[in-house]
Structures are given as structure tokens and as C-alpha cells.
Amino acid sequence: MPVERCEHTLDDGEDNLAFGSLRSRYHHQSDGYVDKHRSARLAARESYKVLEAMWRRPSPQQVARSIIPPLSASEFKALAEEWRRDTRHVSSITKKVMHPAYQRIMAMGEAALPLILQDLQATRSHWLWALHYITRKDPADPAANFHQAVDAWLRWGRENGLLSR
Amino acid sequence: MRGYAGVERMAYSADSHKEIEQDFPNIIGKYEITSDKDSGHNCIAFAVGDHQSFWDPAAAMRPIRGYYWPPGCGDDDAIKNLVKVFQIHGYEVCQSSDLEADFEKVAIFGDAVAYSHAARQLPSGKWSSKLGEGHDIEHDTLDALCGTGNAYGKVIHIMKRRRAASAPVDPKS
């Protein structure tokens, strides 16, 4: 049976690469041209479902969001106050950042940015680490001191629509 | 009322005193608040004489802008790293925290592993500290900041340098 007789046009959305391997497998299992053709089309649909499921699989960020539910503004405020109270006399940034409340807020990812920036504007607390961790950016001048870096982040927040002007 | 630097002192709120006394139970009756709160500098910067920067070894480990740590002084809060910071500013380890007229002294607090705080001695023999993001205070003794919980542990090292060497210079130079 010449293989080329089994060639057919894939339905919209069917994937040629995935279909190819499945088609070969079905060819070995069937004798007649019609059966093979049907088998091939069935295989194509199956492979498309697999690919579609893979494509729709949540991103790591989506998975994180489903495991770590987002915080409401009041929950954020309570955690921020807890963090400030417990670390108000701590001089070590590492110890401040490792506080569970700070970690919980960082785990919110990008959804936390407006809340963090509002709190930064109001309190000038040490949110630079969280902002850098979440955004992978650093808008401050390399030689900036803390307050200059805070001002740079607040500007960045306004420019990006995350903080009201 | 005038403080050690001749700065007019303000009365600070009961909340400020409450926060300090909650974290440092040994300090009650032995201290005075000498500045507003400021998150822009910390105890290490304060002890070195820099009131503009926040000195932290995390700046060496992960260079997030807004923090400073002298080059060559490690990248974590090991006590030896803080000793090195003071050494490059002319201090050397000594035994006594008693006032010596020709020397200025700093005290390093911490535990067996890491430093937690630094305080500097005033010409009066009292001590001056910046409490984290909070106030600067003047305290009668080093014991006032010792203890468990949010307190600073115990005094690990006293370091001193000649006063002549403390002429105003850029602490970051």
C-alpha cells in the first residue's frame, strides 16, 4: 500500500507534525485505504486535543496564582503592618525581606504592584526588594541612596499607570 | 532642650516610646529619642557617620539600588564583615566600652553568627543608636539594647579609633 495514498488535508487547527507520527502508527494497524484514512483523521483529532490541552495549560504564574490566592487591599494592609511592626527596629534588609508577611506579599507577583507602590508612597518602607523581585527592573540611578531610589520607583509607578498621579 | 549635637529636641509621641520599650524592655528610663524616624539610613551608616544611606551587605550580594555596602567587606551579615567595615574606617577591636577621652568607640551587637546592630559612643560616655527604620536615640548603657526577641542580642565587640582620625570625611570614600 503506497503511503502517499493516505495523504489528506488536515482540518483547520490540526497539527502536521504531531499528526505525522500518529498517522504512521495507524497505518501499521489497518489494512484498507478507507480504514487507514479514517484512522488517520481520528488520530489527527486526538493529537490536536493533546496539543490544545498543552497550549491551554496554565503558565507557571497562573499556577502560582491558583495556589496562592491574591490578597485584598485590607489583607495587604494587615500584612504590611505586621511586617513593619515586627521589623521596625531591624537594620538588616535580608531579615526584613525574609519576614513571612513580606514573602506572602511578594508571592502575589504583579498583582501586588499597585498596593506596594501605594504603601511605598505613604510610608517609604523597604519595598525596593519586592519591587525589583517582581518586575526585574530597577529604575533608580546606580548611585541612588534609599530615598532617591524610592522616588525613582514612585515615578516608575506613575509612568506605568500603577500609581495615581 | 538640646541634644548631643546641639540640635533642638522635640517631644516624641507616646507611641514612639511604646514601640521602643516593647522591643527593648531593658531601655525603660535610660534613653531619649533624638530624631524623627527615617527609613533612609540605618544603624551601620549612623555609626560610621553617614545619615544619608542605608548600609547593608545585601547590596553586595544582590545590587538593588538604594543600598550601599563598602566593597571588600563580604556579602552577608557575618560579624567579621561588619568588623571589616569599621576597620576600613580606622577602628580596631578593643576590650573596654569605658569612655576614653582620645578615642571614639563603636559597639557591635549580635549573636554567635550575625551582627544585629551598631551603636557609637558620644563624648559624654553615653551611646547613640539608630533603631532600624525608626528614631535615633541616646542611651545611657549598651545593656539597654541587649536581650532576646526584637532586641539586639548581646555586645560582641567594642572597637575604637583616635578622635583625630574622625575628622569629617566622606564615609563612603
XYZ file of C-alpha atoms in Angstrom:
338
model
C 0.000 0.000 0.000
C 1.632 3.238 -1.085
C 1.781 5.632 1.784
C 1.099 8.666 -0.403
C -2.480 7.472 -0.927
C -3.151 8.176 2.699
C -2.155 11.845 2.455
C -5.040 14.137 3.203
C -5.660 17.718 4.073
C -5.731 18.416 7.769
C -8.715 20.125 9.247
C -8.156 23.668 10.452
C -6.100 23.637 13.576
C -4.743 20.128 13.141
C -1.043 19.911 13.637
C 1.037 18.364 10.840
C 3.993 17.360 12.952
C 2.004 15.636 15.643
C -0.254 14.106 13.065
C 2.648 12.581 11.143
C 3.808 10.265 13.859
C 0.325 9.190 14.837
C -0.599 8.594 11.194
C 2.311 6.200 10.748
C 1.262 4.270 13.802
C -2.298 3.919 12.497
C -1.057 2.786 9.062
C 0.566 -0.239 10.616
C -2.638 -1.202 12.358
C -5.027 -1.048 9.418
C -5.261 -2.800 6.036
C -7.733 -0.917 3.872
C -7.255 2.551 2.456
C -10.589 3.783 3.856
C -9.848 2.410 7.308
C -6.427 3.965 7.232
C -7.827 7.273 6.145
C -10.390 7.250 8.938
C -7.812 6.171 11.424
C -5.538 8.963 10.344
C -8.216 11.585 10.713
C -9.136 10.199 14.131
C -5.509 10.303 15.161
C -5.258 13.875 13.952
C -8.188 14.902 16.097
C -6.696 13.157 19.108
C -3.333 14.783 18.600
C -4.985 18.166 18.201
C -6.783 17.682 21.512
C -3.468 16.907 23.170
C -1.839 19.975 21.673
C -4.798 22.148 22.538
C -4.655 20.951 26.126
C -0.931 21.690 26.252
C -1.468 25.156 24.798
C -4.179 25.886 27.317
C -2.117 24.575 30.213
C -1.689 27.397 32.748
C 1.607 29.262 32.844
C 3.765 28.973 35.983
C 2.421 32.380 37.072
C -1.165 31.140 36.631
C -0.352 28.031 38.638
C 1.181 30.210 41.370
C -1.908 32.397 41.414
C -4.168 29.382 41.780
C -2.103 28.050 44.684
C -1.533 31.444 46.325
C -4.803 33.371 46.167
C -4.468 37.135 45.647
C -4.747 39.435 48.646
C -7.435 42.024 49.076
C -6.360 45.584 49.865
C -7.262 45.106 53.522
C -5.345 41.815 53.721
C -2.339 43.506 52.130
C -2.551 46.351 54.642
C -2.711 43.926 57.577
C 0.324 42.008 56.316
C 2.259 45.216 55.630
C 1.527 46.470 59.152
C 2.547 43.116 60.651
C 5.814 43.238 58.702
C 6.509 46.834 59.727
C 5.744 46.129 63.396
C 7.983 43.054 63.531
C 10.916 44.598 61.653
C 10.714 48.294 62.581
C 13.964 48.131 64.540
C 15.734 45.663 62.244
C 18.608 47.085 60.219
C 19.194 44.049 58.010
C 17.442 44.070 54.644
C 17.805 40.305 54.432
C 15.934 39.863 57.720
C 13.254 42.326 56.665
C 12.723 40.588 53.326
C 12.617 37.112 54.832
C 9.706 38.001 57.108
C 6.736 35.717 56.247
C 4.370 38.645 55.630
C 6.805 40.196 53.139
C 7.240 36.834 51.419
C 3.472 36.398 51.186
C 3.132 39.799 49.552
C 5.946 39.081 47.082
C 4.217 35.811 46.169
C 1.296 37.836 44.815
C 3.507 38.845 41.918
C 2.440 41.652 39.608
C -0.975 41.946 41.269
C 0.790 43.342 44.339
C 2.487 46.208 42.496
C -0.237 48.884 42.892
C -0.635 48.046 46.595
C 3.115 48.049 47.207
C 3.575 51.349 45.390
C 0.745 52.984 47.341
C 2.275 51.781 50.596
C 5.726 52.915 49.471
C 4.338 56.352 48.733
C 2.683 56.580 52.140
C 5.377 55.060 54.348
C 8.653 54.939 52.393
C 9.169 51.440 53.793
C 11.664 48.984 52.358
C 9.702 47.696 49.373
C 12.578 48.081 46.878
C 13.497 44.422 47.101
C 9.933 43.264 46.391
C 9.548 45.708 43.502
C 12.808 44.546 41.963
C 11.946 40.884 42.517
C 8.531 41.160 40.908
C 9.383 43.433 37.978
C 13.053 42.505 37.379
C 13.577 46.227 36.861
C 15.461 48.893 38.760
C 14.578 52.417 37.656
C 16.858 54.157 40.180
C 20.221 55.637 39.363
C 23.067 53.216 40.228
C 24.386 55.669 42.827
C 20.977 56.487 44.307
C 20.545 56.454 48.061
C 17.422 54.915 49.553
C 15.149 57.943 49.308
C 16.297 58.704 45.760
C 15.560 55.084 44.813
C 12.107 55.332 46.411
C 11.393 58.471 44.362
C 12.528 56.690 41.178
C 10.162 53.769 41.874
C 7.247 56.106 42.557
C 7.939 57.868 39.243
C 8.075 54.486 37.521
C 4.756 53.527 39.105
C 3.087 56.705 37.842
C 4.562 56.347 34.366
C 3.267 52.790 34.142
C -0.205 53.566 35.399
C 0.242 51.618 38.645
C 0.105 54.650 40.906
C -2.198 57.636 40.600
C -0.505 60.941 39.799
C 16.044 71.019 75.157
C 19.287 70.475 73.229
C 20.719 67.155 72.165
C 24.282 65.988 71.871
C 24.739 67.639 68.512
C 23.242 70.892 69.638
C 20.050 70.119 67.787
C 16.821 71.319 69.324
C 14.985 68.266 70.563
C 11.342 67.640 70.048
C 8.914 65.817 72.233
C 8.062 62.490 70.649
C 4.780 60.697 70.870
C 3.869 58.115 73.439
C 3.528 55.645 70.565
C 7.165 56.102 69.637
C 8.252 55.414 73.210
C 5.909 52.452 73.412
C 7.365 50.881 70.276
C 10.914 51.270 71.565
C 10.124 49.982 75.031
C 8.205 46.996 73.663
C 11.203 45.858 71.643
C 13.867 46.799 74.219
C 12.469 46.186 77.720
C 15.836 46.987 79.328
C 15.799 50.512 77.994
C 12.960 51.927 80.077
C 14.089 55.070 81.859
C 17.538 55.013 80.269
C 17.103 56.719 76.909
C 15.985 59.724 74.983
C 14.701 59.990 71.423
C 16.880 62.389 69.430
C 15.452 62.383 65.900
C 12.425 61.721 63.764
C 12.006 58.299 62.204
C 13.830 57.852 58.916
C 13.843 54.735 56.758
C 16.672 56.149 54.632
C 19.603 55.231 56.851
C 20.318 52.531 59.387
C 22.450 51.868 62.418
C 25.570 50.905 60.482
C 25.501 54.056 58.364
C 24.737 56.088 61.502
C 27.640 54.567 63.441
C 30.011 55.338 60.574
C 28.687 58.899 60.346
C 26.571 58.650 57.193
C 22.993 59.864 57.707
C 22.035 59.626 54.044
C 22.477 55.949 53.152
C 21.287 52.534 54.165
C 24.314 50.278 54.600
C 23.572 46.603 54.128
C 25.614 43.650 52.834
C 22.681 42.623 50.648
C 23.815 45.480 48.414
C 26.944 43.432 47.662
C 25.099 40.149 47.199
C 22.281 41.459 45.016
C 22.887 45.009 43.875
C 19.461 46.562 44.333
C 19.796 50.307 44.007
C 19.222 52.417 47.098
C 21.528 50.450 49.379
C 25.246 50.620 49.993
C 27.931 48.315 51.320
C 31.667 49.030 51.169
C 33.496 46.907 48.615
C 35.626 44.100 50.004
C 33.568 43.684 53.199
C 31.763 40.465 52.346
C 28.185 39.998 51.269
C 26.383 38.797 54.372
C 25.740 39.886 57.935
C 28.600 37.896 59.462
C 30.184 39.776 62.363
C 33.613 39.657 60.719
C 32.196 41.620 57.761
C 30.989 44.434 59.980
C 34.306 44.429 61.859
C 35.981 44.921 58.484
C 33.684 47.865 57.675
C 34.786 49.621 60.859
C 38.415 48.632 60.303
C 38.482 50.431 56.960
C 37.186 53.478 58.827
C 40.107 53.366 61.237
C 38.626 51.372 64.114
C 40.282 48.442 65.834
C 38.882 45.916 68.255
C 39.399 46.774 71.920
C 38.279 45.344 75.244
C 36.547 48.107 77.143
C 33.461 50.171 76.442
C 34.560 52.734 79.047
C 34.956 56.295 77.832
C 38.485 57.209 76.761
C 38.960 60.884 76.032
C 41.134 60.420 72.944
C 39.073 57.685 71.351
C 35.660 57.283 69.874
C 34.115 53.865 70.158
C 31.511 51.752 68.477
C 29.788 48.648 69.817
C 28.732 45.740 67.641
C 25.715 43.740 68.796
C 24.645 40.317 67.612
C 24.748 36.632 68.333
C 27.189 33.840 67.550
C 26.502 34.105 63.846
C 25.413 37.536 62.713
C 25.529 41.158 63.734
C 22.263 42.882 64.532
C 23.211 46.453 65.416
C 25.962 49.002 65.923
C 25.999 51.917 68.359
C 28.518 54.744 68.704
C 29.755 56.339 71.865
C 29.203 60.026 72.495
C 31.803 62.327 74.068
C 29.676 62.209 77.225
C 30.202 58.460 77.507
C 26.594 57.733 76.645
C 25.738 55.869 73.453
C 23.831 56.823 70.344
C 21.907 54.439 68.117
C 19.719 54.457 65.063
C 16.975 51.897 65.637
C 16.306 50.243 62.291
C 13.917 52.420 60.280
C 12.966 54.251 63.432
C 14.332 57.015 65.632
C 17.860 57.896 66.650
C 18.173 57.562 70.393
C 20.687 58.397 73.073
C 21.002 55.619 75.660
C 22.886 55.509 78.913
C 24.246 51.984 78.583
C 24.803 49.275 75.981
C 22.769 46.840 78.069
C 19.696 48.897 77.276
C 19.537 47.361 73.783
C 20.508 43.804 74.770
C 18.036 40.974 75.064
C 16.070 38.434 73.085
C 13.119 38.803 70.722
C 13.357 42.048 68.801
C 16.224 43.304 70.982
C 19.753 43.156 69.608
C 21.190 40.137 71.456
C 24.440 40.976 73.207
C 27.524 43.118 72.681
C 30.012 41.127 70.640
C 32.806 43.642 70.001
C 33.882 47.096 71.045
C 36.051 48.944 68.517
C 37.783 52.282 68.831
C 39.704 54.844 66.820
C 41.548 58.018 67.763
C 39.361 61.077 67.650
C 41.875 62.834 65.425
C 41.141 60.233 62.789
C 37.473 61.062 62.857
C 37.743 64.400 61.049
C 34.756 64.770 58.741
C 35.337 62.664 55.653
C 33.011 61.000 53.218
C 32.206 57.700 54.978
C 31.904 56.010 51.589
C 35.372 57.073 50.456
